[in-house]
Amino acid sequence: MSQEQSQRMQSMCESAKAHVDDLLVMLSKSKMLSILYIMNCDKEPMRFSEIKKRVNSSSTTVARRLGELEDYGLVTRTAFATVPATVIYELTEDAITLQPSLESMFEWVLNRADSSV
Amino acid sequence: MSQEQSQRMQSMCESAKAHVDDLLVMLSKSKMLSILYIMNCDKEPMRFSEIKKRVNSSSTTVARRLGELEDYGLVTRTAFATVPATVIYELTEDAITLQPSLESMFEWVLNRADSSV
DNA sequence: GGGACAGGTTACAACATTGTTACAAAAAAA
DNA sequence: TTTTTTTGTAACAATGTTGTAACCTGTCCC
């Protein structure tokens, strides 16, 4: 890492602690990163049941996480009055800017997994 | 994102789920991201008490998290037989290759924190 | 009327995690 | 001799989180 980056990191570390903490707590909730992960994999809008199936969790937890993501402005929820109901979730622009980080994180995991097999 | 990258992402999403999941579960534990964050900010080896103070948590939790990070090969623990004891923690080479991802994640967090003030 | 379906919500019991308290070790200082 | 310090660990009560089961809405189909 360059000196310049290092300094930026330094100053980043000194400020905005509370907000950072909030976000870290949110991202630390169970299935949260998984949801962002799978929505990141498959860029299409995704239905509730699809998300639930993919992260392998209960309706309750998935609903809770999606609600939190919506509150934080990371996903949008759109309901269609079809029969039966159709609700789709999409990452917001904001969430999409997080993609590169997640992606390189997952790549790191995979490289690691490869060399440890 | 390019088509090629998208395809890479796709194939990543189909394999090695277990490993990714392991990492996500580990990173989701309380204070885990915070610990990596502060160790990332301040690249020097860090003492137990310093980490504890910075993440504002109990000895028990900090010890648990550091143990998990050590098990996972992301930090090394070095004890010196001084009086009183001195123990330092450092990110491993492996963790350092993960830094750019975490760093950009933290940057994303900070940008968001800023704009929500 | 009675399903069936998607997409939830609510209540609650089961389970997991956290912090607190007590304790330990070792040597130097008071 | 007692205190002080750092770095933990063990036990356990308090707290937080999860999944389960039940229920709900709205509409189409039989």
PDB file of C-alpha atoms (C1' of nucleotides) in Angstrom:
ATOM      1  CA  MET A   1       0.000   0.000   0.000  1.00  0.00           C
ATOM      2  CA  SER A   2       1.227   3.485  -0.841  1.00  0.00           C
ATOM      3  CA  GLN A   3       2.054   6.056   1.790  1.00  0.00           C
ATOM      4  CA  GLU A   4      -0.753   8.234   0.540  1.00  0.00           C
ATOM      5  CA  GLN A   5      -3.259   5.416   0.954  1.00  0.00           C
ATOM      6  CA  SER A   6      -1.866   4.691   4.357  1.00  0.00           C
ATOM      7  CA  GLN A   7      -2.431   8.265   5.428  1.00  0.00           C
ATOM      8  CA  ARG A   8      -5.937   8.255   4.085  1.00  0.00           C
ATOM      9  CA  MET A   9      -6.574   5.092   6.048  1.00  0.00           C
ATOM     10  CA  GLN A  10      -5.129   6.757   9.131  1.00  0.00           C
ATOM     11  CA  SER A  11      -7.418   9.724   8.922  1.00  0.00           C
ATOM     12  CA  MET A  12     -10.324   7.463   8.134  1.00  0.00           C
ATOM     13  CA  CYS A  13      -9.597   5.594  11.306  1.00  0.00           C
ATOM     14  CA  GLU A  14      -9.832   8.690  13.427  1.00  0.00           C
ATOM     15  CA  SER A  15     -13.290   9.865  12.403  1.00  0.00           C
ATOM     16  CA  ALA A  16     -16.881   8.793  12.059  1.00  0.00           C
ATOM     17  CA  LYS A  17     -16.538   6.004  14.579  1.00  0.00           C
ATOM     18  CA  ALA A  18     -20.177   5.765  15.565  1.00  0.00           C
ATOM     19  CA  HIS A  19     -21.521   5.463  12.056  1.00  0.00           C
ATOM     20  CA  VAL A  20     -18.844   3.040  11.112  1.00  0.00           C
ATOM     21  CA  ASP A  21     -19.731   0.967  14.089  1.00  0.00           C
ATOM     22  CA  ASP A  22     -23.400   0.922  13.164  1.00  0.00           C
ATOM     23  CA  LEU A  23     -22.616  -0.327   9.716  1.00  0.00           C
ATOM     24  CA  LEU A  24     -20.203  -2.935  10.983  1.00  0.00           C
ATOM     25  CA  VAL A  25     -22.819  -4.175  13.415  1.00  0.00           C
ATOM     26  CA  MET A  26     -25.351  -4.358  10.611  1.00  0.00           C
ATOM     27  CA  LEU A  27     -22.997  -6.172   8.280  1.00  0.00           C
ATOM     28  CA  SER A  28     -22.205  -8.576  11.113  1.00  0.00           C
ATOM     29  CA  LYS A  29     -25.741  -9.830  11.453  1.00  0.00           C
ATOM     30  CA  SER A  30     -26.265 -13.405  10.404  1.00  0.00           C
ATOM     31  CA  LYS A  31     -26.836 -13.936   6.685  1.00  0.00           C
ATOM     32  CA  MET A  32     -26.307 -10.275   5.955  1.00  0.00           C
ATOM     33  CA  LEU A  33     -23.123 -10.690   3.955  1.00  0.00           C
ATOM     34  CA  SER A  34     -24.573 -13.828   2.404  1.00  0.00           C
ATOM     35  CA  ILE A  35     -27.555 -11.932   1.116  1.00  0.00           C
ATOM     36  CA  LEU A  36     -25.349  -9.233  -0.346  1.00  0.00           C
ATOM     37  CA  TYR A  37     -23.203 -11.999  -1.765  1.00  0.00           C
ATOM     38  CA  ILE A  38     -25.930 -13.812  -3.608  1.00  0.00           C
ATOM     39  CA  MET A  39     -27.532 -10.625  -4.814  1.00  0.00           C
ATOM     40  CA  ASN A  40     -24.102  -9.692  -6.001  1.00  0.00           C
ATOM     41  CA  CYS A  41     -23.684 -12.979  -7.871  1.00  0.00           C
ATOM     42  CA  ASP A  42     -26.946 -12.797  -9.667  1.00  0.00           C
ATOM     43  CA  LYS A  43     -27.476  -9.202 -10.644  1.00  0.00           C
ATOM     44  CA  GLU A  44     -31.142  -9.625 -11.468  1.00  0.00           C
ATOM     45  CA  PRO A  45     -33.880  -8.457  -9.118  1.00  0.00           C
ATOM     46  CA  MET A  46     -34.588 -11.343  -6.805  1.00  0.00           C
ATOM     47  CA  ARG A  47     -37.761 -12.637  -5.239  1.00  0.00           C
ATOM     48  CA  PHE A  48     -38.162 -13.234  -1.545  1.00  0.00           C
ATOM     49  CA  SER A  49     -38.455 -16.984  -1.873  1.00  0.00           C
ATOM     50  CA  GLU A  50     -35.394 -17.145  -4.084  1.00  0.00           C
ATOM     51  CA  ILE A  51     -33.278 -15.262  -1.566  1.00  0.00           C
ATOM     52  CA  LYS A  52     -34.603 -17.422   1.238  1.00  0.00           C
ATOM     53  CA  LYS A  53     -33.737 -20.579  -0.641  1.00  0.00           C
ATOM     54  CA  ARG A  54     -30.274 -19.391  -1.592  1.00  0.00           C
ATOM     55  CA  VAL A  55     -29.181 -18.273   1.839  1.00  0.00           C
ATOM     56  CA  ASN A  56     -30.865 -21.260   3.403  1.00  0.00           C
ATOM     57  CA  SER A  57     -32.562 -19.524   6.265  1.00  0.00           C
ATOM     58  CA  SER A  58     -36.017 -18.987   7.740  1.00  0.00           C
ATOM     59  CA  SER A  59     -38.590 -16.513   6.449  1.00  0.00           C
ATOM     60  CA  THR A  60     -38.294 -14.632   9.688  1.00  0.00           C
ATOM     61  CA  THR A  61     -34.588 -14.068   9.434  1.00  0.00           C
ATOM     62  CA  VAL A  62     -34.629 -13.274   5.740  1.00  0.00           C
ATOM     63  CA  ALA A  63     -37.447 -10.800   6.246  1.00  0.00           C
ATOM     64  CA  ARG A  64     -35.593  -9.202   9.123  1.00  0.00           C
ATOM     65  CA  ARG A  65     -32.382  -8.865   7.143  1.00  0.00           C
ATOM     66  CA  LEU A  66     -34.101  -7.515   4.064  1.00  0.00           C
ATOM     67  CA  GLY A  67     -35.956  -5.015   6.214  1.00  0.00           C
ATOM     68  CA  GLU A  68     -32.698  -3.836   7.709  1.00  0.00           C
ATOM     69  CA  LEU A  69     -31.069  -3.590   4.309  1.00  0.00           C
ATOM     70  CA  GLU A  70     -33.996  -1.570   3.101  1.00  0.00           C
ATOM     71  CA  ASP A  71     -33.798   0.727   6.120  1.00  0.00           C
ATOM     72  CA  TYR A  72     -30.148   1.281   5.366  1.00  0.00           C
ATOM     73  CA  GLY A  73     -30.895   2.010   1.759  1.00  0.00           C
ATOM     74  CA  LEU A  74     -29.021  -0.953   0.402  1.00  0.00           C
ATOM     75  CA  VAL A  75     -31.940  -2.715  -1.227  1.00  0.00           C
ATOM     76  CA  THR A  76     -35.240  -1.639  -2.676  1.00  0.00           C
ATOM     77  CA  ARG A  77     -38.411  -3.631  -2.308  1.00  0.00           C
ATOM     78  CA  THR A  78     -41.014  -3.612  -5.058  1.00  0.00           C
ATOM     79  CA  ALA A  79     -44.326  -5.403  -4.748  1.00  0.00           C
ATOM     80  CA  PHE A  80     -46.461  -6.378  -7.735  1.00  0.00           C
ATOM     81  CA  ALA A  81     -50.129  -7.056  -7.292  1.00  0.00           C
ATOM     82  CA  THR A  82     -50.019 -10.334  -9.140  1.00  0.00           C
ATOM     83  CA  VAL A  83     -51.679 -13.482  -7.953  1.00  0.00           C
ATOM     84  CA  PRO A  84     -50.078 -14.785  -5.941  1.00  0.00           C
ATOM     85  CA  ALA A  85     -48.034 -11.818  -4.779  1.00  0.00           C
ATOM     86  CA  THR A  86     -44.678 -11.056  -6.350  1.00  0.00           C
ATOM     87  CA  VAL A  87     -42.109  -9.020  -4.474  1.00  0.00           C
ATOM     88  CA  ILE A  88     -38.698  -8.280  -5.823  1.00  0.00           C
ATOM     89  CA  TYR A  89     -35.604  -6.993  -4.131  1.00  0.00           C
ATOM     90  CA  GLU A  90     -32.788  -5.142  -5.835  1.00  0.00           C
ATOM     91  CA  LEU A  91     -29.512  -3.707  -4.708  1.00  0.00           C
ATOM     92  CA  THR A  92     -29.435   0.074  -4.721  1.00  0.00           C
ATOM     93  CA  GLU A  93     -26.745   2.058  -6.515  1.00  0.00           C
ATOM     94  CA  ASP A  94     -25.131   2.463  -3.155  1.00  0.00           C
ATOM     95  CA  ALA A  95     -24.955  -1.249  -2.529  1.00  0.00           C
ATOM     96  CA  ILE A  96     -23.564  -1.798  -5.976  1.00  0.00           C
ATOM     97  CA  THR A  97     -20.551   0.318  -5.142  1.00  0.00           C
ATOM     98  CA  LEU A  98     -19.777  -2.239  -2.462  1.00  0.00           C
ATOM     99  CA  GLN A  99     -19.581  -5.000  -5.034  1.00  0.00           C
ATOM    100  CA  PRO A 100     -15.878  -4.764  -5.892  1.00  0.00           C
ATOM    101  CA  SER A 101     -14.920  -5.208  -2.251  1.00  0.00           C
ATOM    102  CA  LEU A 102     -17.116  -8.207  -1.753  1.00  0.00           C
ATOM    103  CA  GLU A 103     -16.000  -9.676  -4.989  1.00  0.00           C
ATOM    104  CA  SER A 104     -12.316  -9.441  -4.226  1.00  0.00           C
ATOM    105  CA  MET A 105     -13.022 -10.772  -0.754  1.00  0.00           C
ATOM    106  CA  PHE A 106     -14.680 -13.818  -2.217  1.00  0.00           C
ATOM    107  CA  GLU A 107     -11.855 -14.253  -4.655  1.00  0.00           C
ATOM    108  CA  TRP A 108      -9.438 -14.214  -1.758  1.00  0.00           C
ATOM    109  CA  VAL A 109     -11.449 -16.934  -0.058  1.00  0.00           C
ATOM    110  CA  LEU A 110     -11.432 -19.041  -3.180  1.00  0.00           C
ATOM    111  CA  ASN A 111      -7.696 -18.682  -3.731  1.00  0.00           C
ATOM    112  CA  ARG A 112      -7.172 -19.676  -0.154  1.00  0.00           C
ATOM    113  CA  ALA A 113      -9.526 -22.624  -0.434  1.00  0.00           C
ATOM    114  CA  ASP A 114      -7.668 -23.802  -3.534  1.00  0.00           C
ATOM    115  CA  SER A 115      -4.258 -23.735  -1.918  1.00  0.00           C
ATOM    116  CA  SER A 116      -5.472 -25.446   1.246  1.00  0.00           C
ATOM    117  CA  VAL A 117      -7.169 -28.373  -0.516  1.00  0.00           C
TER     118      VAL A 117
ATOM    119  CA  MET B   1     -18.483  -4.847 -14.725  1.00  0.00           C
ATOM    120  CA  SER B   2     -17.331  -6.673 -17.865  1.00  0.00           C
ATOM    121  CA  GLN B   3     -19.011  -9.764 -19.169  1.00  0.00           C
ATOM    122  CA  GLU B   4     -15.889 -11.740 -18.509  1.00  0.00           C
ATOM    123  CA  GLN B   5     -15.838 -10.642 -14.893  1.00  0.00           C
ATOM    124  CA  SER B   6     -19.488 -11.382 -14.597  1.00  0.00           C
ATOM    125  CA  GLN B   7     -18.907 -14.925 -15.771  1.00  0.00           C
ATOM    126  CA  ARG B   8     -16.052 -15.349 -13.356  1.00  0.00           C
ATOM    127  CA  MET B   9     -18.344 -14.176 -10.600  1.00  0.00           C
ATOM    128  CA  GLN B  10     -20.974 -16.640 -11.750  1.00  0.00           C
ATOM    129  CA  SER B  11     -18.669 -19.599 -11.587  1.00  0.00           C
ATOM    130  CA  MET B  12     -17.354 -18.418  -8.255  1.00  0.00           C
ATOM    131  CA  CYS B  13     -20.863 -18.342  -6.969  1.00  0.00           C
ATOM    132  CA  GLU B  14     -21.436 -21.914  -7.919  1.00  0.00           C
ATOM    133  CA  SER B  15     -18.443 -23.421  -6.171  1.00  0.00           C
ATOM    134  CA  ALA B  16     -16.657 -23.355  -2.882  1.00  0.00           C
ATOM    135  CA  LYS B  17     -19.782 -22.269  -1.102  1.00  0.00           C
ATOM    136  CA  ALA B  18     -18.700 -23.890   2.103  1.00  0.00           C
ATOM    137  CA  HIS B  19     -15.432 -21.987   2.310  1.00  0.00           C
ATOM    138  CA  VAL B  20     -17.064 -18.676   1.573  1.00  0.00           C
ATOM    139  CA  ASP B  21     -19.695 -19.450   4.133  1.00  0.00           C
ATOM    140  CA  ASP B  22     -17.073 -20.242   6.760  1.00  0.00           C
ATOM    141  CA  LEU B  23     -15.429 -16.906   6.215  1.00  0.00           C
ATOM    142  CA  LEU B  24     -18.704 -15.038   6.267  1.00  0.00           C
ATOM    143  CA  VAL B  25     -19.722 -16.703   9.499  1.00  0.00           C
ATOM    144  CA  MET B  26     -16.381 -15.824  11.025  1.00  0.00           C
ATOM    145  CA  LEU B  27     -16.486 -12.223   9.853  1.00  0.00           C
ATOM    146  CA  SER B  28     -20.029 -11.923  11.185  1.00  0.00           C
ATOM    147  CA  LYS B  29     -19.040 -12.516  14.766  1.00  0.00           C
ATOM    148  CA  SER B  30     -19.259  -9.489  16.980  1.00  0.00           C
ATOM    149  CA  LYS B  31     -16.242  -7.178  16.936  1.00  0.00           C
ATOM    150  CA  MET B  32     -14.552  -9.258  14.262  1.00  0.00           C
ATOM    151  CA  LEU B  33     -14.708  -6.609  11.562  1.00  0.00           C
ATOM    152  CA  SER B  34     -13.819  -3.979  14.129  1.00  0.00           C
ATOM    153  CA  ILE B  35     -10.692  -5.833  15.142  1.00  0.00           C
ATOM    154  CA  LEU B  36      -9.588  -6.266  11.563  1.00  0.00           C
ATOM    155  CA  TYR B  37     -10.413  -2.648  10.984  1.00  0.00           C
ATOM    156  CA  ILE B  38      -8.229  -1.301  13.747  1.00  0.00           C
ATOM    157  CA  MET B  39      -5.405  -3.693  12.994  1.00  0.00           C
ATOM    158  CA  ASN B  40      -5.677  -2.555   9.433  1.00  0.00           C
ATOM    159  CA  CYS B  41      -5.562   1.105  10.402  1.00  0.00           C
ATOM    160  CA  ASP B  42      -2.534   0.780  12.570  1.00  0.00           C
ATOM    161  CA  LYS B  43      -0.199  -1.612  10.881  1.00  0.00           C
ATOM    162  CA  GLU B  44       2.030  -2.101  13.917  1.00  0.00           C
ATOM    163  CA  PRO B  45       1.852  -5.212  16.036  1.00  0.00           C
ATOM    164  CA  MET B  46      -0.746  -4.549  18.673  1.00  0.00           C
ATOM    165  CA  ARG B  47      -1.017  -5.558  22.278  1.00  0.00           C
ATOM    166  CA  PHE B  48      -4.032  -7.274  23.714  1.00  0.00           C
ATOM    167  CA  SER B  49      -4.984  -4.385  25.969  1.00  0.00           C
ATOM    168  CA  GLU B  50      -4.693  -1.934  23.108  1.00  0.00           C
ATOM    169  CA  ILE B  51      -7.023  -3.966  20.931  1.00  0.00           C
ATOM    170  CA  LYS B  52      -9.439  -4.392  23.789  1.00  0.00           C
ATOM    171  CA  LYS B  53      -9.485  -0.669  24.468  1.00  0.00           C
ATOM    172  CA  ARG B  54      -9.939   0.213  20.820  1.00  0.00           C
ATOM    173  CA  VAL B  55     -12.818  -2.118  20.114  1.00  0.00           C
ATOM    174  CA  ASN B  56     -14.349  -1.387  23.488  1.00  0.00           C
ATOM    175  CA  SER B  57     -15.221  -4.914  24.491  1.00  0.00           C
ATOM    176  CA  SER B  58     -14.550  -7.393  27.267  1.00  0.00           C
ATOM    177  CA  SER B  59     -11.392  -9.454  27.641  1.00  0.00           C
ATOM    178  CA  THR B  60     -13.410 -12.564  27.055  1.00  0.00           C
ATOM    179  CA  THR B  61     -14.772 -11.475  23.731  1.00  0.00           C
ATOM    180  CA  VAL B  62     -11.530 -10.013  22.495  1.00  0.00           C
ATOM    181  CA  ALA B  63      -9.681 -13.169  23.479  1.00  0.00           C
ATOM    182  CA  ARG B  64     -12.263 -15.299  21.713  1.00  0.00           C
ATOM    183  CA  ARG B  65     -12.098 -13.249  18.532  1.00  0.00           C
ATOM    184  CA  LEU B  66      -8.321 -13.180  18.480  1.00  0.00           C
ATOM    185  CA  GLY B  67      -8.267 -16.920  19.037  1.00  0.00           C
ATOM    186  CA  GLU B  68     -10.577 -17.431  16.099  1.00  0.00           C
ATOM    187  CA  LEU B  69      -8.490 -15.168  13.914  1.00  0.00           C
ATOM    188  CA  GLU B  70      -5.419 -17.106  14.928  1.00  0.00           C
ATOM    189  CA  ASP B  71      -7.099 -20.432  14.164  1.00  0.00           C
ATOM    190  CA  TYR B  72      -8.069 -19.064  10.823  1.00  0.00           C
ATOM    191  CA  GLY B  73      -4.502 -17.979  10.151  1.00  0.00           C
ATOM    192  CA  LEU B  74      -5.220 -14.289   9.938  1.00  0.00           C
ATOM    193  CA  VAL B  75      -3.240 -13.169  12.955  1.00  0.00           C
ATOM    194  CA  THR B  76      -0.183 -14.412  14.803  1.00  0.00           C
ATOM    195  CA  ARG B  77       0.193 -14.238  18.523  1.00  0.00           C
ATOM    196  CA  THR B  78       3.616 -13.671  20.063  1.00  0.00           C
ATOM    197  CA  ALA B  79       4.163 -13.717  23.796  1.00  0.00           C
ATOM    198  CA  PHE B  80       7.179 -12.162  25.512  1.00  0.00           C
ATOM    199  CA  ALA B  81       8.153 -13.273  28.972  1.00  0.00           C
ATOM    200  CA  THR B  82       8.355  -9.774  30.333  1.00  0.00           C
ATOM    201  CA  VAL B  83       6.884  -8.718  33.629  1.00  0.00           C
ATOM    202  CA  PRO B  84       4.073  -8.209  33.351  1.00  0.00           C
ATOM    203  CA  ALA B  85       3.415 -10.313  30.275  1.00  0.00           C
ATOM    204  CA  THR B  86       3.526  -8.732  26.834  1.00  0.00           C
ATOM    205  CA  VAL B  87       1.608 -10.304  23.995  1.00  0.00           C
ATOM    206  CA  ILE B  88       1.458  -8.877  20.547  1.00  0.00           C
ATOM    207  CA  TYR B  89      -0.844  -9.661  17.683  1.00  0.00           C
ATOM    208  CA  GLU B  90      -0.037  -9.136  14.037  1.00  0.00           C
ATOM    209  CA  LEU B  91      -1.827  -9.721  10.786  1.00  0.00           C
ATOM    210  CA  THR B  92      -0.353 -12.614   8.831  1.00  0.00           C
ATOM    211  CA  GLU B  93       0.867 -12.434   5.240  1.00  0.00           C
ATOM    212  CA  ASP B  94      -2.390 -14.060   4.317  1.00  0.00           C
ATOM    213  CA  ALA B  95      -4.391 -11.399   6.058  1.00  0.00           C
ATOM    214  CA  ILE B  96      -2.363  -8.751   4.306  1.00  0.00           C
ATOM    215  CA  THR B  97      -3.478 -10.088   0.945  1.00  0.00           C
ATOM    216  CA  LEU B  98      -7.022  -9.668   2.207  1.00  0.00           C
ATOM    217  CA  GLN B  99      -6.387  -6.098   3.284  1.00  0.00           C
ATOM    218  CA  PRO B 100      -7.237  -4.375   0.008  1.00  0.00           C
ATOM    219  CA  SER B 101     -10.694  -5.932   0.066  1.00  0.00           C
ATOM    220  CA  LEU B 102     -11.336  -5.062   3.657  1.00  0.00           C
ATOM    221  CA  GLU B 103      -9.899  -1.649   3.145  1.00  0.00           C
ATOM    222  CA  SER B 104     -12.200  -0.842   0.281  1.00  0.00           C
ATOM    223  CA  MET B 105     -15.077  -2.214   2.309  1.00  0.00           C
ATOM    224  CA  PHE B 106     -14.134   0.081   5.163  1.00  0.00           C
ATOM    225  CA  GLU B 107     -13.793   2.966   2.768  1.00  0.00           C
ATOM    226  CA  TRP B 108     -17.265   2.259   1.503  1.00  0.00           C
ATOM    227  CA  VAL B 109     -18.505   2.230   5.079  1.00  0.00           C
ATOM    228  CA  LEU B 110     -16.846   5.565   5.778  1.00  0.00           C
ATOM    229  CA  ASN B 111     -18.173   7.224   2.669  1.00  0.00           C
ATOM    230  CA  ARG B 112     -21.618   6.119   3.666  1.00  0.00           C
ATOM    231  CA  ALA B 113     -21.137   7.217   7.232  1.00  0.00           C
ATOM    232  CA  ASP B 114     -20.024  10.635   6.004  1.00  0.00           C
ATOM    233  CA  SER B 115     -22.924  11.170   3.681  1.00  0.00           C
ATOM    234  CA  SER B 116     -25.440  10.127   6.301  1.00  0.00           C
ATOM    235  CA  VAL B 117     -24.230  12.744   8.819  1.00  0.00           C
TER     236      VAL B 117
ATOM    237  C1'  DG C   1     -66.890 -22.920   0.599  1.00  0.00           C
ATOM    238  C1'  DG C   2     -62.248 -24.735   0.612  1.00  0.00           C
ATOM    239  C1'  DG C   3     -57.685 -25.034  -1.070  1.00  0.00           C
ATOM    240  C1'  DA C   4     -53.378 -23.140  -2.915  1.00  0.00           C
ATOM    241  C1'  DC C   5     -49.852 -19.925  -3.542  1.00  0.00           C
ATOM    242  C1'  DA C   6     -46.308 -15.882  -2.257  1.00  0.00           C
ATOM    243  C1'  DG C   7     -44.863 -13.184   1.107  1.00  0.00           C
ATOM    244  C1'  DG C   8     -44.852 -12.094   4.977  1.00  0.00           C
ATOM    245  C1'  DT C   9     -45.914 -11.205  10.719  1.00  0.00           C
ATOM    246  C1'  DT C  10     -46.360 -12.602  15.522  1.00  0.00           C
ATOM    247  C1'  DA C  11     -45.404 -15.191  19.760  1.00  0.00           C
ATOM    248  C1'  DC C  12     -42.528 -17.933  21.962  1.00  0.00           C
ATOM    249  C1'  DA C  13     -39.331 -21.617  23.160  1.00  0.00           C
ATOM    250  C1'  DA C  14     -34.668 -23.082  22.194  1.00  0.00           C
ATOM    251  C1'  DC C  15     -30.330 -21.863  21.498  1.00  0.00           C
ATOM    252  C1'  DA C  16     -26.101 -18.893  21.213  1.00  0.00           C
ATOM    253  C1'  DT C  17     -23.442 -15.143  22.732  1.00  0.00           C
ATOM    254  C1'  DT C  18     -21.974 -11.655  25.906  1.00  0.00           C
ATOM    255  C1'  DG C  19     -20.288  -9.529  29.951  1.00  0.00           C
ATOM    256  C1'  DT C  20     -19.213 -10.052  34.845  1.00  0.00           C
ATOM    257  C1'  DT C  21     -16.851 -11.903  38.449  1.00  0.00           C
ATOM    258  C1'  DA C  22     -13.315 -14.539  40.285  1.00  0.00           C
ATOM    259  C1'  DC C  23      -9.087 -16.367  39.646  1.00  0.00           C
ATOM    260  C1'  DA C  24      -4.072 -17.261  38.128  1.00  0.00           C
ATOM    261  C1'  DA C  25       0.999 -16.457  37.224  1.00  0.00           C
ATOM    262  C1'  DA C  26       5.249 -14.062  37.719  1.00  0.00           C
ATOM    263  C1'  DA C  27       8.367 -10.666  39.180  1.00  0.00           C
ATOM    264  C1'  DA C  28       9.328  -6.081  40.449  1.00  0.00           C
ATOM    265  C1'  DA C  29       8.281  -2.326  43.479  1.00  0.00           C
ATOM    266  C1'  DA C  30       6.637  -0.317  47.787  1.00  0.00           C
TER     267       DA C  30
ATOM    268  C1'  DT D   1       4.584  -9.061  52.418  1.00  0.00           C
ATOM    269  C1'  DT D   2       1.354  -7.040  49.765  1.00  0.00           C
ATOM    270  C1'  DT D   3       0.364  -4.622  45.653  1.00  0.00           C
ATOM    271  C1'  DT D   4       0.576  -3.909  40.822  1.00  0.00           C
ATOM    272  C1'  DT D   5       0.571  -5.166  36.102  1.00  0.00           C
ATOM    273  C1'  DT D   6      -0.795  -7.871  31.719  1.00  0.00           C
ATOM    274  C1'  DT D   7      -3.019 -11.409  29.657  1.00  0.00           C
ATOM    275  C1'  DG D   8      -5.836 -14.349  29.846  1.00  0.00           C
ATOM    276  C1'  DT D   9      -9.499 -18.533  31.470  1.00  0.00           C
ATOM    277  C1'  DA D  10     -13.698 -20.638  33.836  1.00  0.00           C
ATOM    278  C1'  DA D  11     -18.313 -20.481  35.330  1.00  0.00           C
ATOM    279  C1'  DC D  12     -22.534 -18.599  34.939  1.00  0.00           C
ATOM    280  C1'  DA D  13     -26.373 -15.392  34.689  1.00  0.00           C
ATOM    281  C1'  DA D  14     -28.257 -12.079  31.559  1.00  0.00           C
ATOM    282  C1'  DT D  15     -29.171 -10.876  27.153  1.00  0.00           C
ATOM    283  C1'  DG D  16     -29.846 -11.425  22.257  1.00  0.00           C
ATOM    284  C1'  DT D  17     -30.944 -14.090  18.243  1.00  0.00           C
ATOM    285  C1'  DT D  18     -32.993 -17.806  15.722  1.00  0.00           C
ATOM    286  C1'  DG D  19     -36.263 -21.020  13.997  1.00  0.00           C
ATOM    287  C1'  DT D  20     -40.896 -23.015  14.426  1.00  0.00           C
ATOM    288  C1'  DA D  21     -45.590 -23.018  14.244  1.00  0.00           C
ATOM    289  C1'  DA D  22     -49.561 -20.523  13.590  1.00  0.00           C
ATOM    290  C1'  DC D  23     -51.737 -17.192  11.317  1.00  0.00           C
ATOM    291  C1'  DC D  24     -52.916 -13.463   7.728  1.00  0.00           C
ATOM    292  C1'  DT D  25     -53.930 -11.192   3.070  1.00  0.00           C
ATOM    293  C1'  DG D  26     -55.649 -11.407  -1.540  1.00  0.00           C
ATOM    294  C1'  DT D  27     -57.169 -13.762  -5.577  1.00  0.00           C
ATOM    295  C1'  DC D  28     -57.853 -17.462  -8.608  1.00  0.00           C
ATOM    296  C1'  DC D  29     -59.678 -22.195  -9.325  1.00  0.00           C
ATOM    297  C1'  DC D  30     -62.632 -26.092  -8.325  1.00  0.00           C
TER     298       DC D  30
END
